[in-house]
PDB file of C-alpha atoms in Angstrom:
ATOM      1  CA  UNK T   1      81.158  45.318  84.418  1.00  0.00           C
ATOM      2  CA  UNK T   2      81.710  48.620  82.546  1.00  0.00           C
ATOM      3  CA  UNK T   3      82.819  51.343  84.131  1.00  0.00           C
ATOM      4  CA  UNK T   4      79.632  53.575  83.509  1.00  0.00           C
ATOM      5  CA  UNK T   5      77.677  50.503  84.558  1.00  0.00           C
ATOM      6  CA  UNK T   6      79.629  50.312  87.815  1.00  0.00           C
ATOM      7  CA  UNK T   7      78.914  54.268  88.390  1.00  0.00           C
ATOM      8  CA  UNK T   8      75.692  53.720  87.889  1.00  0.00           C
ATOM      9  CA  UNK T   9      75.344  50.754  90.053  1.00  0.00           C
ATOM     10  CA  UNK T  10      77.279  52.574  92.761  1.00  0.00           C
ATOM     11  CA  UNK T  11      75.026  56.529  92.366  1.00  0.00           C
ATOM     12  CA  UNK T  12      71.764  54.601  91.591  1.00  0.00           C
ATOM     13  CA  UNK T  13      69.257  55.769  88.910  1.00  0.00           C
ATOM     14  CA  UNK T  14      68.653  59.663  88.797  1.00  0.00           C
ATOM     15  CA  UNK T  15      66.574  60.940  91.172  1.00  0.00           C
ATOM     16  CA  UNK T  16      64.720  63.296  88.919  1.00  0.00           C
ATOM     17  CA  UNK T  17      61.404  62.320  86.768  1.00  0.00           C
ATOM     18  CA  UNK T  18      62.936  64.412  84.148  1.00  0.00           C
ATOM     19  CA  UNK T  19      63.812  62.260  81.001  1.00  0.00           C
ATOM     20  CA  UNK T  20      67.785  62.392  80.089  1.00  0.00           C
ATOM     21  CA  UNK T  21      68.751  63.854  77.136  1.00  0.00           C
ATOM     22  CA  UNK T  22      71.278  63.874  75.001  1.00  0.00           C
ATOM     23  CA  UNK T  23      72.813  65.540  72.290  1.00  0.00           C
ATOM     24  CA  UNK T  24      74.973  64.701  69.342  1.00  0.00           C
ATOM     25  CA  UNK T  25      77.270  67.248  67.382  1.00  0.00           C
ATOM     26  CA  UNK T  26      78.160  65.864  63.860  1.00  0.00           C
ATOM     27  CA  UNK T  27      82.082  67.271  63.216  1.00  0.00           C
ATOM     28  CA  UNK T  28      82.489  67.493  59.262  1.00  0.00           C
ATOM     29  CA  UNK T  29      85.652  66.947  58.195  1.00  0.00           C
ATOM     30  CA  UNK T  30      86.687  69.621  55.443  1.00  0.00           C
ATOM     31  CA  UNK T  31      90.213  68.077  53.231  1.00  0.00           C
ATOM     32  CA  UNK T  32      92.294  70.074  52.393  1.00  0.00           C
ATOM     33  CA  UNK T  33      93.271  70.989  49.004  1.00  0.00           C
ATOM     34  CA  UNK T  34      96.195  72.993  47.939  1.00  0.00           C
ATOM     35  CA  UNK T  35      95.891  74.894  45.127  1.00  0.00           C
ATOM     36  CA  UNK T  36      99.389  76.147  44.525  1.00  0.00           C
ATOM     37  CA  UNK T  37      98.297  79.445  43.098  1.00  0.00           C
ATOM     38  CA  UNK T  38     100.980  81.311  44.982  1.00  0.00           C
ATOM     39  CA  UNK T  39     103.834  78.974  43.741  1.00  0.00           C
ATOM     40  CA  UNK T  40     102.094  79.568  40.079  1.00  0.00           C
ATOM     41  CA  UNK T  41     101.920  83.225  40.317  1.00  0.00           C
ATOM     42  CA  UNK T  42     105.716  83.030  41.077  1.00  0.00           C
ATOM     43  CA  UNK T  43     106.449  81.000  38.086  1.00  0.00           C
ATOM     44  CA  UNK T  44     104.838  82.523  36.169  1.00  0.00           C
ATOM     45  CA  UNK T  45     106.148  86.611  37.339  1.00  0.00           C
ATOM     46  CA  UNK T  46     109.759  84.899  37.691  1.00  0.00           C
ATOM     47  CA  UNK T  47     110.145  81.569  35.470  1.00  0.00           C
ATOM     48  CA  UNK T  48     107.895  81.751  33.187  1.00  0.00           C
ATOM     49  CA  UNK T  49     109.349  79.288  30.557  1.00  0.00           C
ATOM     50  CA  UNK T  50     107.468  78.244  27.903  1.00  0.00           C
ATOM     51  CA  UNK T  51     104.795  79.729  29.483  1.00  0.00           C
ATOM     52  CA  UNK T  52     104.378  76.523  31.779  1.00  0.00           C
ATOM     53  CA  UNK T  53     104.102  79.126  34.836  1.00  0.00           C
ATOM     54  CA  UNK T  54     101.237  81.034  33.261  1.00  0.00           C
ATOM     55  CA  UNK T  55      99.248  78.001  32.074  1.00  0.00           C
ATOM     56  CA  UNK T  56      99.846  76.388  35.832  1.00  0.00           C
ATOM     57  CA  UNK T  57      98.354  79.801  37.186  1.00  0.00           C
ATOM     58  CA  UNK T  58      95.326  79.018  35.237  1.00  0.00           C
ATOM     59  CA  UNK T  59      94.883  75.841  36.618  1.00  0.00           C
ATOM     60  CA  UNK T  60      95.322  77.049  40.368  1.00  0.00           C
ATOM     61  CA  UNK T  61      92.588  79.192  39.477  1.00  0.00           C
ATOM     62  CA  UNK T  62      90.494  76.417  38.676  1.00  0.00           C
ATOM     63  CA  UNK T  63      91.303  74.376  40.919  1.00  0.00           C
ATOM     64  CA  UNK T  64      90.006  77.058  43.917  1.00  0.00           C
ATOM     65  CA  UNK T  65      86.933  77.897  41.595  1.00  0.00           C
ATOM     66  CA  UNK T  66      85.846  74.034  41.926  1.00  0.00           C
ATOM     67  CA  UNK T  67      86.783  74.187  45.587  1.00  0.00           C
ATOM     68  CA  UNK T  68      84.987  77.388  46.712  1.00  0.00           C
ATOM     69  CA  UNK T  69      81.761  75.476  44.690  1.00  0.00           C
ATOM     70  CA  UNK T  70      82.663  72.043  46.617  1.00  0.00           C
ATOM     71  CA  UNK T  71      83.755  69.949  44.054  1.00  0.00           C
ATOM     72  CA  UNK T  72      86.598  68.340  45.542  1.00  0.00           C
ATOM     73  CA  UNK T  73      87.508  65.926  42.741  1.00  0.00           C
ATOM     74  CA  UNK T  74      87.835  68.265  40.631  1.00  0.00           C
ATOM     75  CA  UNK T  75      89.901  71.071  42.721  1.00  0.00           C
ATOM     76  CA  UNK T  76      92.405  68.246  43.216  1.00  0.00           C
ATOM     77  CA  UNK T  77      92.364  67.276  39.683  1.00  0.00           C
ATOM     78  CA  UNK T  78      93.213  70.876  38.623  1.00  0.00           C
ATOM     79  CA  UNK T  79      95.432  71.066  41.618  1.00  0.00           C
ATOM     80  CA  UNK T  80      97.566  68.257  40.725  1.00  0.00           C
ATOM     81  CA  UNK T  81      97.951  69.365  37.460  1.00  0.00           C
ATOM     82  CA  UNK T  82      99.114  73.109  38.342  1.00  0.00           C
ATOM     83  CA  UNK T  83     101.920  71.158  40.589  1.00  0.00           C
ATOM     84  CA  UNK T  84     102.741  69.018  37.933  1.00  0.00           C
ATOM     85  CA  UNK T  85     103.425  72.197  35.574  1.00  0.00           C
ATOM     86  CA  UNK T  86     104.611  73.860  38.604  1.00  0.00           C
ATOM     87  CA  UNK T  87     107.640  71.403  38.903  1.00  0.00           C
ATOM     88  CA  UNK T  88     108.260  70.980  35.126  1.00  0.00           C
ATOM     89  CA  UNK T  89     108.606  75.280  34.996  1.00  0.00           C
ATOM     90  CA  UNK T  90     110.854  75.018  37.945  1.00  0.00           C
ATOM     91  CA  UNK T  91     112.987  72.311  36.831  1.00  0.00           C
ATOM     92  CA  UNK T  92     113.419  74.020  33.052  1.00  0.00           C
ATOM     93  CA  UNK T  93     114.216  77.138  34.775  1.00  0.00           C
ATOM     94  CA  UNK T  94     117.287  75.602  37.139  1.00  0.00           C
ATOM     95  CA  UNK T  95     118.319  74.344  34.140  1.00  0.00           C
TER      96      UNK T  95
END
């Protein structure tokens, strides 16, 4: 026996010849996506070389254009590549 089929059992049916209700609440889930447009903006004010910082600015941009219209796919496509040029103008820039 399940516990709510035990509290039942024990308080009895309700009393009332109201119908129970009940109510749902749908959560959506929202992911994430970084768009690294404050790492880009430093590369590109600070170590900018061969412009990698300024083109990875570009693509933060695009990437939170496509995620303030709600294409996720493509935020995180654009996101992925702004990191990717993010850590290319970093490492060239160490070096």
């Amino acid at each position: 026996m399940l516990k709510e089929e035990h509290e039942v059992a024990v308080l009895g049916t309700p009393q009332s010849p109201a119908p129970s209700t009940s109510t749902v609440i749908h959560v959506h889930s929202e992911t994430s996506v970084p768009d690294h447009v404050v790492w880009s903006l430093f590369n590109t004010l600070f170590m900018n070389c061969c412009c990698l910082g300024f083109i990875a600015f570009a693509y933060s941009v695009k990437s939170r254009d496509r995620k303030m219209v709600g294409d996720l796919t493509g935020a995180q496509a654009y996101a992925s590549t702004a990191k990717c040029l993010n850590v290319w103008a970093l490492v060239l820039s160490i070096l």
